[in-house]
Each structure stands twice: as C-alpha cells, then as structure tokens.
Amino acid sequence: MERTSARITASVYTSHVPAIGAAIDQGKTHEPYWQPLFAGYESSKQWLRDNRPDVIFLVYNDHATAFSLDLIPTFAIGTAARYQPADEGWGPRPVPAVQGHPELAAHIAHSVIQDDFDLTIVNRMDVDHGLTVPLSLMCGQPPKEAFAWPCPVIPFAVNVVQYPVPSGRRCFNLGRAIRKAVESYDEPLNVQIWGTGGMSHQLQGPRAGLINREWDNRFLDRLISEPEALAQVPHIDYVREAGSEGIELVMWLIARGAMSDNAPVVKHRFYHVPASNTAVGHLILENT
Ligand code: DHB
Ligand code: FE
C-alpha cells in the first residue's frame, strides 16, 4: 500500500566545531591538519546525495547567538520559512540561507506539546555554527549557480550552554515524541533527523583541551546498541568524562529516540581527534 504519512528514514550524528566551517570557507580542507577529518565525511556526502530527504529535522545548540542570558529556552523549534546564517564575529559564513518547513514544524510543535514537552516556538532567528557546520560537512559547499541547501531544514535548538540543561533521558523521550509527531503528518515525506554537537571537549578552565577517546567510542557503541540505557547517564558524567562542552552529546539522544525501536543499520562510523579543541564523532544510522 502506498504510504500517506511522513516517516523518519535515517539519523545523522556529527560534531559542529566552528573551525571546520572556517576551514571550508577558507579553502583549507586539503591541508594536512584538515585532510583526515574531511576524508571521514566523503562517503557521507555521497550517502546524502543517494538518500536525499524531503526535510531535515536538525537538532543543534545555539551558542548565545539567537538566544542570550535574557531568554533561555530549553527546547526551541523553528517554525519560520527562512533562517539567515548569523554573524558570529567574523561576518556570516558564506553559506546559503536555510529554508524552513513551517507546516511540518507547526505540526510537530502541536503534537509534541500535546505530548507534554514544553517547546518554545521560534518564528524568527539566525542560525550559528551549531547548525551550519553539520550542513556543510554533509552537503559540501553548494555551487554558486544553485546556491541553496539540498532540502528544507527545521532547526531545533536545545539549551546545553546555560545550566540547568535537559537530561539525556528527557532528550531520548522527546525524540520518541518527535517520531510520533512526524509519523502523524499527512504527507509522505522522507524525514531525516540529525543530532549534532559533541564529542568530548572543554573550551575553558584548567581542563581546557580535554578529550576522552575511550569514553567517546563507548558512547558511540551504546548509542547504536543500547540507547535507552545510555539515556540514563546523568549530566555530571558527561561533564566529568567528556568535558564541560561534552554535554552537547545529549542532543544525539533526541535523534536516536526518534529512530524506530528496531536495531538500525550502521551506514557509517567515524572518529577523529582533534579538530580545534574537540573530538569529532560521526554516525549515520538507517531505519530498517
Ligand atoms: C569549539 C567547539 C564547539 O562545540 C564550539 O561550540 C566552539 C568551539 C572548538 O573545539 O574550538
Ligand atoms: Fe559547540
């Protein structure tokens, strides 16, 4: 029978280090420092061309760009038609504006809020490296003559910058509510969900530069095979083991919770240390 509703076909997980965006924008991807990192994304770009979604639901964190200490939404869904790349101090990145999907975003907001998750609805915001670097890594730089990302994107911002941050358990359960919302949208859209940020890194204080390969790789193992148990890890473990910014990894649990309960197919797994101050992790999981 022909499918009439939307569904989540795959999830993508990747770090968002801003220096990666700068390396792309400044043509440095073939330099010895960067080449091994970008090599890890070559097959991912081909995978995305072969498995082009209708919409990407992109879970990321804002870094005091769209929000500030004036206003700290724990979970914020972008319902706008368009988002401009932000100026993060060096001018906006030379990447396309992001086209939204207001209809699907509004439907997800309705469903998820009725499912007891409090979302902030955002009708206007700029997007920073948290969202544009994952798009660049997966899509490459769009050609000048067709200067656009391959499909609409729904930005979903999670507060992992200012305490209190949401627990992994809440993020995983929110992912499940997002899955239910997508599956009740009455149009046969192919939706991917991306979980971004991480892996281990700490940007300040005496432990600046902290990277924990063993913990990161165990996180990847468990994200694949026992995500619900992984979701029980308390935030203090992330901070102690993966550094203060390692807490960005709870966002990966939203994407994982949105996947089917069946074991996913691992299409790609990559880990590289370091990019700037950060351990870069990357996974592509397909629903069966
Ligand atoms: C770095 C990593 C981040 O996640 C971020 O938001 C800013 C900087 C870094 O490694 O330099
Ligand atoms: Fe970050």
PDB file of C-alpha atoms and ligand atoms in Angstrom:
ATOM      1  CA  MET A   1       0.000   0.000   0.000  1.00  0.00           C
ATOM      2  CA  GLU A   2       1.205   3.484  -0.840  1.00  0.00           C
ATOM      3  CA  ARG A   3       2.397   5.380   2.253  1.00  0.00           C
ATOM      4  CA  THR A   4       0.424   8.533   3.011  1.00  0.00           C
ATOM      5  CA  SER A   5       2.189   9.852   6.115  1.00  0.00           C
ATOM      6  CA  ALA A   6       5.684  11.147   6.791  1.00  0.00           C
ATOM      7  CA  ARG A   7       8.393   8.983   8.308  1.00  0.00           C
ATOM      8  CA  ILE A   8      11.904   9.183   9.678  1.00  0.00           C
ATOM      9  CA  THR A   9      14.196   7.160   7.436  1.00  0.00           C
ATOM     10  CA  ALA A  10      17.613   7.832   8.941  1.00  0.00           C
ATOM     11  CA  SER A  11      19.582   9.770  11.522  1.00  0.00           C
ATOM     12  CA  VAL A  12      22.921  11.514  11.200  1.00  0.00           C
ATOM     13  CA  TYR A  13      25.196  12.457  14.101  1.00  0.00           C
ATOM     14  CA  THR A  14      28.100  14.856  13.845  1.00  0.00           C
ATOM     15  CA  SER A  15      30.215  17.372  15.732  1.00  0.00           C
ATOM     16  CA  HIS A  16      29.894  21.047  14.800  1.00  0.00           C
ATOM     17  CA  VAL A  17      33.313  22.611  15.547  1.00  0.00           C
ATOM     18  CA  PRO A  18      33.281  26.191  14.157  1.00  0.00           C
ATOM     19  CA  ALA A  19      36.893  25.893  12.897  1.00  0.00           C
ATOM     20  CA  ILE A  20      35.625  23.208  10.470  1.00  0.00           C
ATOM     21  CA  GLY A  21      33.363  25.834   8.903  1.00  0.00           C
ATOM     22  CA  ALA A  22      36.268  28.272   8.679  1.00  0.00           C
ATOM     23  CA  ALA A  23      38.485  25.592   7.059  1.00  0.00           C
ATOM     24  CA  ILE A  24      35.811  25.005   4.387  1.00  0.00           C
ATOM     25  CA  ASP A  25      35.158  28.706   3.826  1.00  0.00           C
ATOM     26  CA  GLN A  26      38.885  29.488   3.537  1.00  0.00           C
ATOM     27  CA  GLY A  27      39.693  26.567   1.201  1.00  0.00           C
ATOM     28  CA  LYS A  28      41.875  24.687   3.716  1.00  0.00           C
ATOM     29  CA  THR A  29      40.241  21.268   3.551  1.00  0.00           C
ATOM     30  CA  HIS A  30      43.274  19.678   1.813  1.00  0.00           C
ATOM     31  CA  GLU A  31      45.808  20.974   4.330  1.00  0.00           C
ATOM     32  CA  PRO A  32      47.479  18.141   6.306  1.00  0.00           C
ATOM     33  CA  TYR A  33      45.735  19.150   9.552  1.00  0.00           C
ATOM     34  CA  TRP A  34      42.256  19.044   7.992  1.00  0.00           C
ATOM     35  CA  GLN A  35      42.504  16.395   5.271  1.00  0.00           C
ATOM     36  CA  PRO A  36      41.921  13.323   7.529  1.00  0.00           C
ATOM     37  CA  LEU A  37      38.855  14.983   9.058  1.00  0.00           C
ATOM     38  CA  PHE A  38      37.212  15.805   5.730  1.00  0.00           C
ATOM     39  CA  ALA A  39      38.128  12.367   4.347  1.00  0.00           C
ATOM     40  CA  GLY A  40      35.832  10.915   7.028  1.00  0.00           C
ATOM     41  CA  TYR A  41      32.866  12.756   5.506  1.00  0.00           C
ATOM     42  CA  GLU A  42      33.443  11.942   1.808  1.00  0.00           C
ATOM     43  CA  SER A  43      31.235   8.845   1.790  1.00  0.00           C
ATOM     44  CA  SER A  44      28.649  10.704   3.906  1.00  0.00           C
ATOM     45  CA  LYS A  45      28.222  13.355   1.225  1.00  0.00           C
ATOM     46  CA  GLN A  46      27.651  10.610  -1.336  1.00  0.00           C
ATOM     47  CA  TRP A  47      25.208   8.867   1.028  1.00  0.00           C
ATOM     48  CA  LEU A  48      23.215  12.098   1.367  1.00  0.00           C
ATOM     49  CA  ARG A  49      23.114  12.532  -2.424  1.00  0.00           C
ATOM     50  CA  ASP A  50      21.829   8.941  -2.728  1.00  0.00           C
ATOM     51  CA  ASN A  51      19.382   9.298   0.175  1.00  0.00           C
ATOM     52  CA  ARG A  52      18.167  12.813  -0.221  1.00  0.00           C
ATOM     53  CA  PRO A  53      15.460  13.627   2.339  1.00  0.00           C
ATOM     54  CA  ASP A  54      12.477  15.920   1.797  1.00  0.00           C
ATOM     55  CA  VAL A  55      13.158  17.603   5.144  1.00  0.00           C
ATOM     56  CA  ILE A  56      15.949  17.531   7.732  1.00  0.00           C
ATOM     57  CA  PHE A  57      14.939  17.946  11.382  1.00  0.00           C
ATOM     58  CA  LEU A  58      18.212  19.320  12.730  1.00  0.00           C
ATOM     59  CA  VAL A  59      18.807  19.149  16.484  1.00  0.00           C
ATOM     60  CA  TYR A  60      21.582  21.560  17.462  1.00  0.00           C
ATOM     61  CA  ASN A  61      22.533  24.094  20.065  1.00  0.00           C
ATOM     62  CA  ASP A  62      22.687  27.823  19.766  1.00  0.00           C
ATOM     63  CA  HIS A  63      25.850  29.376  21.244  1.00  0.00           C
ATOM     64  CA  ALA A  64      24.468  32.674  22.628  1.00  0.00           C
ATOM     65  CA  THR A  65      23.781  33.785  19.045  1.00  0.00           C
ATOM     66  CA  ALA A  66      19.996  33.744  18.658  1.00  0.00           C
ATOM     67  CA  PHE A  67      19.428  33.499  22.402  1.00  0.00           C
ATOM     68  CA  SER A  68      21.283  35.038  25.328  1.00  0.00           C
ATOM     69  CA  LEU A  69      21.043  35.149  29.121  1.00  0.00           C
ATOM     70  CA  ASP A  70      17.909  37.262  28.540  1.00  0.00           C
ATOM     71  CA  LEU A  71      15.993  34.239  27.272  1.00  0.00           C
ATOM     72  CA  ILE A  72      16.982  30.577  27.674  1.00  0.00           C
ATOM     73  CA  PRO A  73      14.570  28.108  26.044  1.00  0.00           C
ATOM     74  CA  THR A  74      15.366  24.505  26.918  1.00  0.00           C
ATOM     75  CA  PHE A  75      13.873  23.272  23.624  1.00  0.00           C
ATOM     76  CA  ALA A  76      13.070  25.654  20.753  1.00  0.00           C
ATOM     77  CA  ILE A  77      11.525  24.665  17.415  1.00  0.00           C
ATOM     78  CA  GLY A  78      11.984  26.865  14.351  1.00  0.00           C
ATOM     79  CA  THR A  79       8.668  27.426  12.575  1.00  0.00           C
ATOM     80  CA  ALA A  80       9.932  30.117  10.182  1.00  0.00           C
ATOM     81  CA  ALA A  81      10.189  29.913   6.394  1.00  0.00           C
ATOM     82  CA  ARG A  82      13.806  31.080   6.341  1.00  0.00           C
ATOM     83  CA  TYR A  83      16.817  31.427   8.640  1.00  0.00           C
ATOM     84  CA  GLN A  84      19.855  33.569   7.995  1.00  0.00           C
ATOM     85  CA  PRO A  85      23.392  32.376   8.939  1.00  0.00           C
ATOM     86  CA  ALA A  86      24.460  34.512  11.898  1.00  0.00           C
ATOM     87  CA  ASP A  87      27.438  36.791  12.197  1.00  0.00           C
ATOM     88  CA  GLU A  88      29.497  35.097  14.924  1.00  0.00           C
ATOM     89  CA  GLY A  89      32.197  37.745  14.988  1.00  0.00           C
ATOM     90  CA  TRP A  90      33.872  37.151  11.632  1.00  0.00           C
ATOM     91  CA  GLY A  91      30.907  38.018   9.443  1.00  0.00           C
ATOM     92  CA  PRO A  92      28.214  35.499   8.485  1.00  0.00           C
ATOM     93  CA  ARG A  93      29.552  32.288   6.892  1.00  0.00           C
ATOM     94  CA  PRO A  94      29.291  32.396   3.065  1.00  0.00           C
ATOM     95  CA  VAL A  95      26.697  29.630   3.032  1.00  0.00           C
ATOM     96  CA  PRO A  96      23.089  29.679   1.814  1.00  0.00           C
ATOM     97  CA  ALA A  97      20.214  30.799   3.970  1.00  0.00           C
ATOM     98  CA  VAL A  98      18.286  27.875   5.433  1.00  0.00           C
ATOM     99  CA  GLN A  99      14.786  27.248   4.080  1.00  0.00           C
ATOM    100  CA  GLY A 100      12.424  26.036   6.792  1.00  0.00           C
ATOM    101  CA  HIS A 101       9.318  23.869   6.629  1.00  0.00           C
ATOM    102  CA  PRO A 102       6.722  25.873   8.574  1.00  0.00           C
ATOM    103  CA  GLU A 103       3.869  23.380   8.018  1.00  0.00           C
ATOM    104  CA  LEU A 104       5.699  20.307   9.312  1.00  0.00           C
ATOM    105  CA  ALA A 105       7.330  22.337  12.105  1.00  0.00           C
ATOM    106  CA  ALA A 106       3.945  23.632  13.276  1.00  0.00           C
ATOM    107  CA  HIS A 107       2.524  20.105  13.194  1.00  0.00           C
ATOM    108  CA  ILE A 108       5.444  18.746  15.244  1.00  0.00           C
ATOM    109  CA  ALA A 109       5.111  21.622  17.739  1.00  0.00           C
ATOM    110  CA  HIS A 110       1.422  20.865  18.162  1.00  0.00           C
ATOM    111  CA  SER A 111       1.911  17.123  18.587  1.00  0.00           C
ATOM    112  CA  VAL A 112       4.954  17.292  20.887  1.00  0.00           C
ATOM    113  CA  ILE A 113       3.476  19.987  23.141  1.00  0.00           C
ATOM    114  CA  GLN A 114       0.256  17.971  23.443  1.00  0.00           C
ATOM    115  CA  ASP A 115       2.540  15.069  24.368  1.00  0.00           C
ATOM    116  CA  ASP A 116       3.702  17.064  27.437  1.00  0.00           C
ATOM    117  CA  PHE A 117       7.013  18.508  26.162  1.00  0.00           C
ATOM    118  CA  ASP A 118       7.218  22.277  26.505  1.00  0.00           C
ATOM    119  CA  LEU A 119       8.686  23.729  23.322  1.00  0.00           C
ATOM    120  CA  THR A 120       9.404  27.360  22.610  1.00  0.00           C
ATOM    121  CA  ILE A 121       8.098  28.316  19.165  1.00  0.00           C
ATOM    122  CA  VAL A 122      10.533  30.498  17.254  1.00  0.00           C
ATOM    123  CA  ASN A 123       9.237  32.427  14.258  1.00  0.00           C
ATOM    124  CA  ARG A 124      12.407  34.416  13.715  1.00  0.00           C
ATOM    125  CA  MET A 125      16.047  33.604  14.463  1.00  0.00           C
ATOM    126  CA  ASP A 126      19.514  33.424  12.955  1.00  0.00           C
ATOM    127  CA  VAL A 127      21.426  30.136  12.984  1.00  0.00           C
ATOM    128  CA  ASP A 128      25.055  29.738  14.074  1.00  0.00           C
ATOM    129  CA  HIS A 129      27.828  27.149  13.517  1.00  0.00           C
ATOM    130  CA  GLY A 130      25.831  24.599  15.532  1.00  0.00           C
ATOM    131  CA  LEU A 131      23.524  24.281  12.528  1.00  0.00           C
ATOM    132  CA  THR A 132      25.584  25.439   9.537  1.00  0.00           C
ATOM    133  CA  VAL A 133      28.714  23.323  10.151  1.00  0.00           C
ATOM    134  CA  PRO A 134      26.822  19.978  10.128  1.00  0.00           C
ATOM    135  CA  LEU A 135      25.093  21.081   6.902  1.00  0.00           C
ATOM    136  CA  SER A 136      28.458  21.985   5.350  1.00  0.00           C
ATOM    137  CA  LEU A 137      30.029  18.678   6.389  1.00  0.00           C
ATOM    138  CA  MET A 138      27.180  16.610   4.954  1.00  0.00           C
ATOM    139  CA  CYS A 139      26.296  18.679   1.879  1.00  0.00           C
ATOM    140  CA  GLY A 140      29.577  20.323   0.921  1.00  0.00           C
ATOM    141  CA  GLN A 141      29.537  23.875  -0.401  1.00  0.00           C
ATOM    142  CA  PRO A 142      26.516  24.373  -2.708  1.00  0.00           C
ATOM    143  CA  PRO A 143      27.540  25.610  -6.191  1.00  0.00           C
ATOM    144  CA  LYS A 144      27.178  29.338  -6.937  1.00  0.00           C
ATOM    145  CA  GLU A 145      24.634  28.720  -9.713  1.00  0.00           C
ATOM    146  CA  ALA A 146      22.344  26.779  -7.336  1.00  0.00           C
ATOM    147  CA  PHE A 147      23.167  28.409  -4.033  1.00  0.00           C
ATOM    148  CA  ALA A 148      20.855  26.519  -1.673  1.00  0.00           C
ATOM    149  CA  TRP A 149      20.945  23.591   0.752  1.00  0.00           C
ATOM    150  CA  PRO A 150      19.503  20.395  -0.766  1.00  0.00           C
ATOM    151  CA  CYS A 151      16.222  20.498   1.169  1.00  0.00           C
ATOM    152  CA  PRO A 152      14.251  22.405   3.823  1.00  0.00           C
ATOM    153  CA  VAL A 153      15.525  22.201   7.404  1.00  0.00           C
ATOM    154  CA  ILE A 154      13.626  22.501  10.691  1.00  0.00           C
ATOM    155  CA  PRO A 155      16.042  23.898  13.297  1.00  0.00           C
ATOM    156  CA  PHE A 156      15.521  22.502  16.773  1.00  0.00           C
ATOM    157  CA  ALA A 157      17.664  24.268  19.383  1.00  0.00           C
ATOM    158  CA  VAL A 158      18.487  22.677  22.736  1.00  0.00           C
ATOM    159  CA  ASN A 159      19.975  24.576  25.652  1.00  0.00           C
ATOM    160  CA  VAL A 160      23.236  22.855  26.585  1.00  0.00           C
ATOM    161  CA  VAL A 161      25.100  26.085  27.318  1.00  0.00           C
ATOM    162  CA  GLN A 162      23.491  27.563  30.431  1.00  0.00           C
ATOM    163  CA  TYR A 163      22.592  25.335  33.395  1.00  0.00           C
ATOM    164  CA  PRO A 164      20.185  23.701  34.036  1.00  0.00           C
ATOM    165  CA  VAL A 165      20.392  21.575  30.881  1.00  0.00           C
ATOM    166  CA  PRO A 166      17.916  18.810  29.979  1.00  0.00           C
ATOM    167  CA  SER A 167      18.769  15.234  30.936  1.00  0.00           C
ATOM    168  CA  GLY A 168      19.674  12.564  28.395  1.00  0.00           C
ATOM    169  CA  ARG A 169      16.557  10.670  29.442  1.00  0.00           C
ATOM    170  CA  ARG A 170      14.309  13.629  28.661  1.00  0.00           C
ATOM    171  CA  CYS A 171      16.065  14.128  25.324  1.00  0.00           C
ATOM    172  CA  PHE A 172      15.569  10.460  24.381  1.00  0.00           C
ATOM    173  CA  ASN A 173      11.864  10.578  25.295  1.00  0.00           C
ATOM    174  CA  LEU A 174      11.459  13.829  23.385  1.00  0.00           C
ATOM    175  CA  GLY A 175      12.898  12.034  20.348  1.00  0.00           C
ATOM    176  CA  ARG A 176      10.171   9.437  20.687  1.00  0.00           C
ATOM    177  CA  ALA A 177       7.531  12.186  20.767  1.00  0.00           C
ATOM    178  CA  ILE A 178       9.086  13.734  17.640  1.00  0.00           C
ATOM    179  CA  ARG A 179       8.904  10.349  15.885  1.00  0.00           C
ATOM    180  CA  LYS A 180       5.192  10.078  16.727  1.00  0.00           C
ATOM    181  CA  ALA A 181       4.635  13.645  15.507  1.00  0.00           C
ATOM    182  CA  VAL A 182       6.378  13.028  12.170  1.00  0.00           C
ATOM    183  CA  GLU A 183       4.507   9.763  11.619  1.00  0.00           C
ATOM    184  CA  SER A 184       1.177  11.544  12.096  1.00  0.00           C
ATOM    185  CA  TYR A 185       1.907  14.182   9.422  1.00  0.00           C
ATOM    186  CA  ASP A 186      -0.357  13.573   6.494  1.00  0.00           C
ATOM    187  CA  GLU A 187       2.081  13.784   3.589  1.00  0.00           C
ATOM    188  CA  PRO A 188       4.523  11.019   2.554  1.00  0.00           C
ATOM    189  CA  LEU A 189       7.670  12.989   3.386  1.00  0.00           C
ATOM    190  CA  ASN A 190      11.065  11.359   3.843  1.00  0.00           C
ATOM    191  CA  VAL A 191      12.429  13.000   7.004  1.00  0.00           C
ATOM    192  CA  GLN A 192      15.929  12.670   8.412  1.00  0.00           C
ATOM    193  CA  ILE A 193      16.765  13.671  11.960  1.00  0.00           C
ATOM    194  CA  TRP A 194      20.243  14.909  12.743  1.00  0.00           C
ATOM    195  CA  GLY A 195      21.764  15.057  16.238  1.00  0.00           C
ATOM    196  CA  THR A 196      24.753  17.378  16.420  1.00  0.00           C
ATOM    197  CA  GLY A 197      27.432  18.760  18.774  1.00  0.00           C
ATOM    198  CA  GLY A 198      29.977  16.870  20.888  1.00  0.00           C
ATOM    199  CA  MET A 199      32.026  14.789  21.244  1.00  0.00           C
ATOM    200  CA  SER A 200      34.370  15.291  24.212  1.00  0.00           C
ATOM    201  CA  HIS A 201      35.643  18.834  24.557  1.00  0.00           C
ATOM    202  CA  GLN A 202      36.205  21.522  27.115  1.00  0.00           C
ATOM    203  CA  LEU A 203      36.856  25.070  25.993  1.00  0.00           C
ATOM    204  CA  GLN A 204      37.768  26.786  29.257  1.00  0.00           C
ATOM    205  CA  GLY A 205      39.405  26.440  32.665  1.00  0.00           C
ATOM    206  CA  PRO A 206      42.244  24.187  33.820  1.00  0.00           C
ATOM    207  CA  ARG A 207      40.881  21.206  31.877  1.00  0.00           C
ATOM    208  CA  ALA A 208      40.629  23.103  28.537  1.00  0.00           C
ATOM    209  CA  GLY A 209      41.543  20.765  25.679  1.00  0.00           C
ATOM    210  CA  LEU A 210      40.234  17.650  27.435  1.00  0.00           C
ATOM    211  CA  ILE A 211      39.485  14.775  25.053  1.00  0.00           C
ATOM    212  CA  ASN A 212      38.426  11.270  26.100  1.00  0.00           C
ATOM    213  CA  ARG A 213      38.641   8.791  23.201  1.00  0.00           C
ATOM    214  CA  GLU A 214      37.632   5.783  25.222  1.00  0.00           C
ATOM    215  CA  TRP A 215      34.503   7.408  26.633  1.00  0.00           C
ATOM    216  CA  ASP A 216      33.527   8.818  23.224  1.00  0.00           C
ATOM    217  CA  ASN A 217      33.829   5.448  21.500  1.00  0.00           C
ATOM    218  CA  ARG A 218      31.844   3.738  24.215  1.00  0.00           C
ATOM    219  CA  PHE A 219      29.187   6.433  23.744  1.00  0.00           C
ATOM    220  CA  LEU A 220      29.058   5.602  20.003  1.00  0.00           C
ATOM    221  CA  ASP A 221      28.780   1.869  20.760  1.00  0.00           C
ATOM    222  CA  ARG A 222      25.953   2.393  23.219  1.00  0.00           C
ATOM    223  CA  LEU A 223      24.152   4.966  21.067  1.00  0.00           C
ATOM    224  CA  ILE A 224      23.921   2.277  18.397  1.00  0.00           C
ATOM    225  CA  SER A 225      23.091  -0.750  20.514  1.00  0.00           C
ATOM    226  CA  GLU A 226      21.535   0.366  23.834  1.00  0.00           C
ATOM    227  CA  PRO A 227      20.374   3.982  23.519  1.00  0.00           C
ATOM    228  CA  GLU A 228      17.720   3.739  26.202  1.00  0.00           C
ATOM    229  CA  ALA A 229      20.277   2.632  28.808  1.00  0.00           C
ATOM    230  CA  LEU A 230      22.711   5.303  27.576  1.00  0.00           C
ATOM    231  CA  ALA A 231      19.977   7.885  28.095  1.00  0.00           C
ATOM    232  CA  GLN A 232      20.108   7.173  31.859  1.00  0.00           C
ATOM    233  CA  VAL A 233      23.654   8.605  32.138  1.00  0.00           C
ATOM    234  CA  PRO A 234      23.411  11.738  34.349  1.00  0.00           C
ATOM    235  CA  HIS A 235      24.747  15.092  33.107  1.00  0.00           C
ATOM    236  CA  ILE A 236      27.555  15.125  35.661  1.00  0.00           C
ATOM    237  CA  ASP A 237      29.098  12.056  33.971  1.00  0.00           C
ATOM    238  CA  TYR A 238      29.228  13.915  30.636  1.00  0.00           C
ATOM    239  CA  VAL A 239      30.942  16.874  32.241  1.00  0.00           C
ATOM    240  CA  ARG A 240      33.431  14.797  34.234  1.00  0.00           C
ATOM    241  CA  GLU A 241      34.297  12.352  31.432  1.00  0.00           C
ATOM    242  CA  ALA A 242      33.734  14.369  28.244  1.00  0.00           C
ATOM    243  CA  GLY A 243      34.399  17.927  29.445  1.00  0.00           C
ATOM    244  CA  SER A 244      32.092  20.863  30.037  1.00  0.00           C
ATOM    245  CA  GLU A 245      31.065  21.055  26.362  1.00  0.00           C
ATOM    246  CA  GLY A 246      30.765  17.261  26.118  1.00  0.00           C
ATOM    247  CA  ILE A 247      27.222  17.802  27.411  1.00  0.00           C
ATOM    248  CA  GLU A 248      26.319  18.742  23.819  1.00  0.00           C
ATOM    249  CA  LEU A 249      26.085  14.971  23.281  1.00  0.00           C
ATOM    250  CA  VAL A 250      22.663  14.761  24.956  1.00  0.00           C
ATOM    251  CA  MET A 251      21.337  16.168  21.671  1.00  0.00           C
ATOM    252  CA  TRP A 252      22.338  12.952  19.904  1.00  0.00           C
ATOM    253  CA  LEU A 253      19.833  11.131  22.126  1.00  0.00           C
ATOM    254  CA  ILE A 254      16.960  13.178  20.684  1.00  0.00           C
ATOM    255  CA  ALA A 255      17.812  11.945  17.191  1.00  0.00           C
ATOM    256  CA  ARG A 256      18.324   8.390  18.429  1.00  0.00           C
ATOM    257  CA  GLY A 257      14.996   8.400  20.316  1.00  0.00           C
ATOM    258  CA  ALA A 258      13.267   9.397  17.076  1.00  0.00           C
ATOM    259  CA  MET A 259      14.504   6.243  15.351  1.00  0.00           C
ATOM    260  CA  SER A 260      12.495   3.033  15.187  1.00  0.00           C
ATOM    261  CA  ASP A 261      12.720   0.565  18.093  1.00  0.00           C
ATOM    262  CA  ASN A 262      14.285  -1.993  15.711  1.00  0.00           C
ATOM    263  CA  ALA A 263      18.076  -2.171  15.521  1.00  0.00           C
ATOM    264  CA  PRO A 264      19.297   0.400  12.970  1.00  0.00           C
ATOM    265  CA  VAL A 265      21.719  -0.259  10.110  1.00  0.00           C
ATOM    266  CA  VAL A 266      25.061   1.464  10.702  1.00  0.00           C
ATOM    267  CA  LYS A 267      25.940   3.037   7.337  1.00  0.00           C
ATOM    268  CA  HIS A 268      28.981   4.951   8.539  1.00  0.00           C
ATOM    269  CA  ARG A 269      31.034   5.456  11.698  1.00  0.00           C
ATOM    270  CA  PHE A 270      33.951   7.868  12.019  1.00  0.00           C
ATOM    271  CA  TYR A 271      36.019   9.273  14.875  1.00  0.00           C
ATOM    272  CA  HIS A 272      38.837  11.770  14.585  1.00  0.00           C
ATOM    273  CA  VAL A 273      40.945  13.639  17.146  1.00  0.00           C
ATOM    274  CA  PRO A 274      41.305  16.584  17.284  1.00  0.00           C
ATOM    275  CA  ALA A 275      39.585  19.324  15.311  1.00  0.00           C
ATOM    276  CA  SER A 276      40.378  22.532  17.110  1.00  0.00           C
ATOM    277  CA  ASN A 277      39.710  21.573  20.773  1.00  0.00           C
ATOM    278  CA  THR A 278      37.201  18.867  20.013  1.00  0.00           C
ATOM    279  CA  ALA A 279      36.943  15.145  19.354  1.00  0.00           C
ATOM    280  CA  VAL A 280      34.898  14.695  16.187  1.00  0.00           C
ATOM    281  CA  GLY A 281      32.414  11.850  16.040  1.00  0.00           C
ATOM    282  CA  HIS A 282      30.098  10.960  13.189  1.00  0.00           C
ATOM    283  CA  LEU A 283      27.487   8.245  12.594  1.00  0.00           C
ATOM    284  CA  ILE A 284      24.840   7.516  10.001  1.00  0.00           C
ATOM    285  CA  LEU A 285      22.063   5.154  11.072  1.00  0.00           C
ATOM    286  CA  GLU A 286      19.261   3.985   8.804  1.00  0.00           C
ATOM    287  CA  ASN A 287      15.909   2.677   9.933  1.00  0.00           C
ATOM    288  CA  THR A 288      15.084  -0.826   8.780  1.00  0.00           C
TER     289      THR A 288
HETATM  290  C1  DHB B   1      34.807  24.506  19.612  1.00  0.00           C
HETATM  291  C2  DHB B   1      33.830  23.512  19.728  1.00  0.00           C
HETATM  292  C3  DHB B   1      32.490  23.862  19.912  1.00  0.00           C
HETATM  293  O1  DHB B   1      31.499  22.936  20.076  1.00  0.00           O
HETATM  294  C4  DHB B   1      32.111  25.198  19.915  1.00  0.00           C
HETATM  295  O2  DHB B   1      30.798  25.477  20.004  1.00  0.00           O
HETATM  296  C5  DHB B   1      33.077  26.189  19.804  1.00  0.00           C
HETATM  297  C6  DHB B   1      34.419  25.838  19.646  1.00  0.00           C
HETATM  298  C7  DHB B   1      36.250  24.147  19.409  1.00  0.00           C
HETATM  299  O3  DHB B   1      36.626  22.979  19.527  1.00  0.00           O
HETATM  300  O4  DHB B   1      37.032  25.049  19.115  1.00  0.00           O
HETATM  301 FE    FE B   2      29.531  23.863  20.473  1.00  0.00          FE
END
